[in-house]
Tab-separated table of C-alpha atoms in Angstrom:
chain	number	residue	atom	x	y	z
A	1	MET	CA	117.148	43.198	123.008
A	2	PRO	CA	116.766	45.448	119.830
A	3	LYS	CA	117.958	44.129	116.545
A	4	ARG	CA	121.009	45.689	115.285
A	5	VAL	CA	120.747	48.260	112.362
A	6	VAL	CA	123.174	47.184	109.615
A	7	THR	CA	125.213	49.587	107.590
A	8	GLU	CA	123.747	51.011	104.310
A	9	SER	CA	126.286	48.735	102.241
A	10	GLU	CA	125.122	45.732	104.044
A	11	ARG	CA	121.418	46.354	103.802
A	12	ARG	CA	121.280	47.665	100.305
A	13	ARG	CA	118.720	45.462	98.469
A	14	ARG	CA	120.376	44.279	95.171
A	15	ARG	CA	117.088	43.517	93.354
A	16	PRO	CA	114.048	45.784	92.770
A	17	THR	CA	110.931	45.184	94.866
A	18	LYS	CA	107.637	43.808	93.216
A	19	GLN	CA	106.775	47.573	92.566
A	20	GLY	CA	110.121	47.927	90.639
A	21	ALA	CA	111.665	50.118	93.381
A	22	VAL	CA	115.186	49.865	94.950
A	23	LEU	CA	114.716	49.898	98.722
A	24	SER	CA	116.425	52.639	100.765
A	25	GLU	CA	115.779	54.268	104.132
A	26	ARG	CA	114.220	57.302	102.244
A	27	HIS	CA	111.919	55.157	99.981
A	28	ILE	CA	110.635	53.376	103.150
A	29	VAL	CA	109.937	56.826	104.910
A	30	LEU	CA	108.386	58.257	101.855
A	31	THR	CA	105.952	55.185	101.609
A	32	ALA	CA	105.153	55.412	105.365
A	33	LEU	CA	104.326	59.156	104.792
A	34	ARG	CA	101.860	58.092	101.928
A	35	MET	CA	100.308	55.368	104.018
A	36	LEU	CA	99.796	57.794	107.010
A	37	ARG	CA	98.171	60.130	104.670
A	38	GLU	CA	95.784	57.595	103.171
A	39	HIS	CA	95.043	55.333	106.107
A	40	GLY	CA	96.099	57.334	109.502
A	41	SER	CA	98.382	55.934	112.127
A	42	GLN	CA	96.454	52.893	112.764
A	43	GLY	CA	97.096	51.867	109.055
A	44	LEU	CA	100.734	52.063	109.452
A	45	THR	CA	101.995	48.430	110.319
A	46	VAL	CA	104.831	46.287	109.547
A	47	ARG	CA	102.669	44.020	107.562
A	48	ARG	CA	101.000	46.786	105.563
A	49	LEU	CA	104.269	48.581	104.967
A	50	GLY	CA	105.811	45.375	103.490
A	51	LEU	CA	102.766	45.048	101.068
A	52	ALA	CA	103.127	48.682	100.142
A	53	LEU	CA	106.952	48.248	99.412
A	54	GLY	CA	106.523	44.907	97.682
A	55	ALA	CA	108.952	43.328	99.977
A	56	ASP	CA	108.837	41.149	103.041
A	57	PRO	CA	107.833	42.952	106.180
A	58	SER	CA	110.926	41.783	107.935
A	59	THR	CA	112.849	43.868	105.414
A	60	LEU	CA	111.961	47.088	107.647
A	61	TYR	CA	114.366	45.820	110.282
A	62	ARG	CA	117.345	45.981	107.986
A	63	TYR	CA	116.850	49.836	107.898
A	64	PHE	CA	115.193	50.659	111.338
A	65	ARG	CA	115.024	49.163	114.689
A	66	GLY	CA	111.348	48.917	114.516
A	67	MET	CA	108.267	50.979	113.933
A	68	ASP	CA	109.246	53.820	116.385
A	69	ASP	CA	112.358	54.241	114.643
A	70	LEU	CA	110.567	54.702	111.365
A	71	VAL	CA	108.233	57.214	113.053
A	72	LEU	CA	111.252	59.254	114.152
A	73	ALA	CA	112.584	59.153	110.617
A	74	VAL	CA	109.395	60.426	109.331
A	75	GLY	CA	109.484	63.293	111.697
A	76	ASP	CA	112.975	63.925	110.509
A	77	GLU	CA	111.715	64.034	106.973
A	78	LEU	CA	109.201	66.614	107.800
A	79	ILE	CA	111.607	68.922	109.472
A	80	GLY	CA	114.070	68.464	106.547
A	81	ARG	CA	111.425	69.654	103.984
A	82	ALA	CA	110.872	72.793	105.995
A	83	PHE	CA	114.357	73.777	105.867
A	84	ASP	CA	115.184	72.581	102.265
A	85	GLY	CA	115.973	75.329	100.024
A	86	TRP	CA	115.891	78.078	102.791
A	87	THR	CA	118.601	80.728	102.792
A	88	ALA	CA	119.249	83.459	105.554
A	89	THR	CA	118.536	87.076	104.631
A	90	GLY	CA	120.605	88.628	107.360
A	91	ASP	CA	117.427	89.942	109.079
A	92	TRP	CA	116.968	87.676	112.113
A	93	GLN	CA	113.249	88.540	112.589
A	94	THR	CA	112.468	87.869	108.967
A	95	ASP	CA	114.545	84.625	108.966
A	96	LEU	CA	112.854	83.509	112.217
A	97	ARG	CA	109.283	84.208	111.092
A	98	THR	CA	109.973	82.485	107.703
A	99	LEU	CA	111.386	79.347	109.348
A	100	GLY	CA	108.484	79.054	111.678
A	101	LEU	CA	105.933	79.258	109.013
A	102	ARG	CA	107.941	76.838	106.922
A	103	ILE	CA	107.991	74.297	109.656
A	104	HIS	CA	104.174	74.726	110.459
A	105	ARG	CA	103.388	74.406	106.571
A	106	SER	CA	105.471	71.297	106.391
A	107	TYR	CA	103.785	69.498	109.204
A	108	LEU	CA	100.281	70.555	107.959
A	109	ALA	CA	101.097	69.189	104.571
A	110	HIS	CA	101.131	65.861	106.293
A	111	PRO	CA	98.558	66.089	109.253
A	112	GLN	CA	98.522	62.404	110.261
A	113	ALA	CA	102.245	62.290	110.305
A	114	ALA	CA	102.351	65.608	112.204
A	115	VAL	CA	99.946	64.378	114.887
A	116	LEU	CA	102.292	61.314	115.245
A	117	THR	CA	105.766	63.030	115.287
A	118	ALA	CA	105.434	66.683	116.540
A	119	SER	CA	106.022	65.741	119.990
A	120	ARG	CA	109.071	63.365	119.436
A	121	VAL	CA	112.807	64.206	119.493
A	122	SER	CA	114.782	62.095	116.896
A	123	GLY	CA	118.372	63.377	117.162
A	124	ARG	CA	118.483	62.686	113.343
A	125	ALA	CA	120.446	64.718	110.802
A	126	HIS	CA	117.610	67.135	109.557
A	127	GLU	CA	116.504	67.952	113.313
A	128	ILE	CA	120.164	68.576	114.382
A	129	ALA	CA	120.831	70.796	111.296
A	130	ALA	CA	117.340	72.799	111.992
A	131	ASP	CA	118.412	73.260	115.589
A	132	GLU	CA	121.802	74.545	114.464
A	133	THR	CA	120.231	76.776	111.933
A	134	VAL	CA	117.737	78.513	114.387
A	135	LEU	CA	120.582	78.888	117.115
A	136	ASP	CA	122.803	80.632	114.465
A	137	VAL	CA	120.016	83.090	113.524
A	138	LEU	CA	119.945	83.892	117.201
A	139	HIS	CA	123.571	84.044	117.708
A	140	ARG	CA	124.050	86.432	114.783
A	141	ALA	CA	121.237	88.517	116.041
A	142	GLY	CA	123.284	89.179	119.301
A	143	PHE	CA	121.511	87.034	121.843
A	144	PRO	CA	123.716	85.537	124.467
A	145	VAL	CA	123.918	81.809	124.464
A	146	ALA	CA	121.689	81.306	127.447
A	147	GLU	CA	119.020	83.665	126.023
A	148	ALA	CA	119.294	82.267	122.587
A	149	VAL	CA	118.637	78.833	123.883
A	150	ARG	CA	115.546	80.078	125.829
A	151	ILE	CA	114.168	81.783	122.746
A	152	TYR	CA	115.063	78.873	120.561
A	153	HIS	CA	112.992	76.531	123.140
A	154	CYS	CA	110.055	78.856	123.031
A	155	PHE	CA	110.079	79.152	119.231
A	156	ILE	CA	110.556	75.419	118.360
A	157	ASP	CA	107.924	74.214	120.844
A	158	GLN	CA	105.471	76.915	119.896
A	159	ALA	CA	105.831	76.009	115.980
A	160	LEU	CA	105.498	72.198	116.774
A	161	ALA	CA	102.751	72.611	119.257
A	162	PHE	CA	100.647	74.643	116.803
A	163	ALA	CA	101.631	72.119	114.066
A	164	ALA	CA	100.161	69.249	116.104
A	165	LEU	CA	97.094	71.193	117.223
A	166	ASP	CA	96.027	72.394	113.737
A	167	ALA	CA	97.155	69.020	111.974
A	168	ALA	CA	94.766	67.238	114.568
A	169	ALA	CA	91.952	69.361	113.242
A	170	LEU	CA	92.845	68.619	109.832
A	171	ALA	CA	93.188	64.822	110.560
A	172	LEU	CA	89.477	64.563	111.659
A	173	PRO	CA	86.889	63.287	109.442
A	174	ALA	CA	85.549	66.154	107.112
A	175	ALA	CA	82.097	66.030	108.896
A	176	ALA	CA	83.548	66.392	112.332
A	177	ARG	CA	85.721	69.185	111.308
A	178	GLU	CA	82.974	71.073	109.684
A	179	ALA	CA	80.873	70.699	112.691
A	180	ASP	CA	83.336	72.021	114.903
A	181	GLU	CA	83.826	75.058	112.771
A	182	ALA	CA	80.029	75.714	112.543
A	183	VAL	CA	79.864	76.004	116.386
A	184	TRP	CA	81.195	79.544	116.379
A	185	GLN	CA	78.479	80.857	114.135
A	186	ALA	CA	75.759	78.384	115.298
A	187	THR	CA	76.280	78.635	118.962
A	188	TYR	CA	78.612	81.556	120.104
A	189	ALA	CA	77.367	84.307	117.712
A	190	ARG	CA	73.711	83.599	119.043
A	191	LEU	CA	74.504	83.880	122.646
A	192	PRO	CA	72.514	86.815	124.329
A	193	GLU	CA	74.194	90.004	125.549
A	194	SER	CA	72.068	89.635	128.687
A	195	THR	CA	73.960	86.473	129.834
A	196	HIS	CA	77.382	86.589	127.952
A	197	PRO	CA	78.172	90.264	127.308
A	198	ARG	CA	81.817	89.844	126.358
A	199	ILE	CA	80.992	87.026	123.921
A	200	ALA	CA	78.198	88.929	122.201
A	201	ALA	CA	80.439	91.939	121.832
A	202	ALA	CA	83.037	89.825	120.185
A	203	ALA	CA	80.858	87.481	118.275
A	204	GLY	CA	81.805	88.757	114.861
A	205	HIS	CA	85.507	88.596	115.600
A	206	LEU	CA	85.233	85.229	116.918
A	207	VAL	CA	83.395	83.855	114.097
A	208	ALA	CA	86.186	85.379	111.785
A	209	GLU	CA	89.035	84.368	113.915
A	210	MET	CA	88.568	81.269	115.528
A	211	ASN	CA	88.634	78.918	112.538
A	212	VAL	CA	91.864	80.072	111.207
A	213	SER	CA	95.198	79.011	112.800
A	214	ALA	CA	96.648	81.449	115.418
A	215	TYR	CA	100.089	80.447	114.571
A	216	PRO	CA	101.143	83.490	112.627
A	217	ALA	CA	100.108	85.926	115.202
A	218	ALA	CA	101.595	83.967	117.947
A	219	LEU	CA	104.855	83.588	116.159
A	220	ASP	CA	104.862	87.402	115.657
A	221	MET	CA	104.263	87.963	119.423
A	222	LEU	CA	107.094	85.634	120.218
A	223	ILE	CA	109.458	87.487	117.771
A	224	ASP	CA	108.327	90.996	119.178
A	225	SER	CA	109.087	89.820	122.488
A	226	ALA	CA	112.466	88.576	121.788
A	227	ALA	CA	113.199	91.655	119.941
A	228	ALA	CA	112.275	93.688	123.081
A	229	ARG	CA	114.425	91.669	125.126
A	230	LEU	CA	117.488	92.138	122.749
A	231	GLY	CA	116.739	96.107	122.868
A	232	GLY	CA	116.861	95.751	126.531
A	233	GLY	CA	113.066	95.623	127.144
A	234	GLU	CA	111.646	94.246	130.397
A	235	PRO	CA	112.885	90.880	131.603
A	236	SER	CA	110.591	87.879	131.422
A	237	PRO	CA	108.553	86.954	134.831
A	238	GLY	CA	110.807	85.329	137.397
A	239	ARG	CA	113.942	86.825	135.849
A	240	ALA	CA	115.591	89.401	137.906
A	241	ALA	CA	116.047	92.806	136.219
C-alpha cells in the first residue's frame, strides 16, 4: 500500500539540512534535476538523493509517494518553466508557435530529465495550467471544442515527441552523438547516383538538414494545417466533408 503524503505543514523540516537548505518539494525537484543532468536516470536513486540533500533518504517519502511521483514532479517543473513569463499576443498562430518552441527548449535544457518525463502525464498544477492555456488560445482563435481538442492533442504530442527524440540525441555520450552526425557526410553524401539517385541528388540538403531538429518546421506545418481547417480548408483524412 503506498505511503500517505502528508500535508505541507506536517512535513516541513524545522532545521536546515547538512547543506544548509530547508527542504521543500521544489528544492527536492531541483536537486533531482541537477542529479539527472550530472548522472543520468541511473544515478537518481533514493539513497543518492538523500546524500545530495544532506538528509535521510526516507525524507523523500514525506514529500512524494516514491521515485515515480518525484519523476512526475520533475516533468511538471519542465512544463512550468516553458510557460513561465509567457503572455498572449492575441495572434493565435504566433502564440501557438511560441509556446511550442518554449516547451521544446525547456525540455532540451535538461535532456536526461526530458527522456525520463516527456511521455508521462502528471496531472500536476503546471501541466493543467499549460493545457488550459493552449486550449484557451485555440478557443479564442474560433475553433469549436472538438476541433480545438484535436489540434491540442497533435500540438502537445508533437512538442513532447520531438523533445524526447532530440533530448535522447543530446543525452548520448559526445563520441556517439558525433559519430551519428558524421554518418550523413561520411556515408550518405558518398552514395553513387547509379545506385541511389534520389539520395545522391539530395545529398547536400541531407547533410545540411538532418543534424538539426525538424521540430520548428513540423510545428509550422501543424499550425498551417490548423489555419487551413479554421478557414474552411480540406477536412482531415477520415473526416466527412
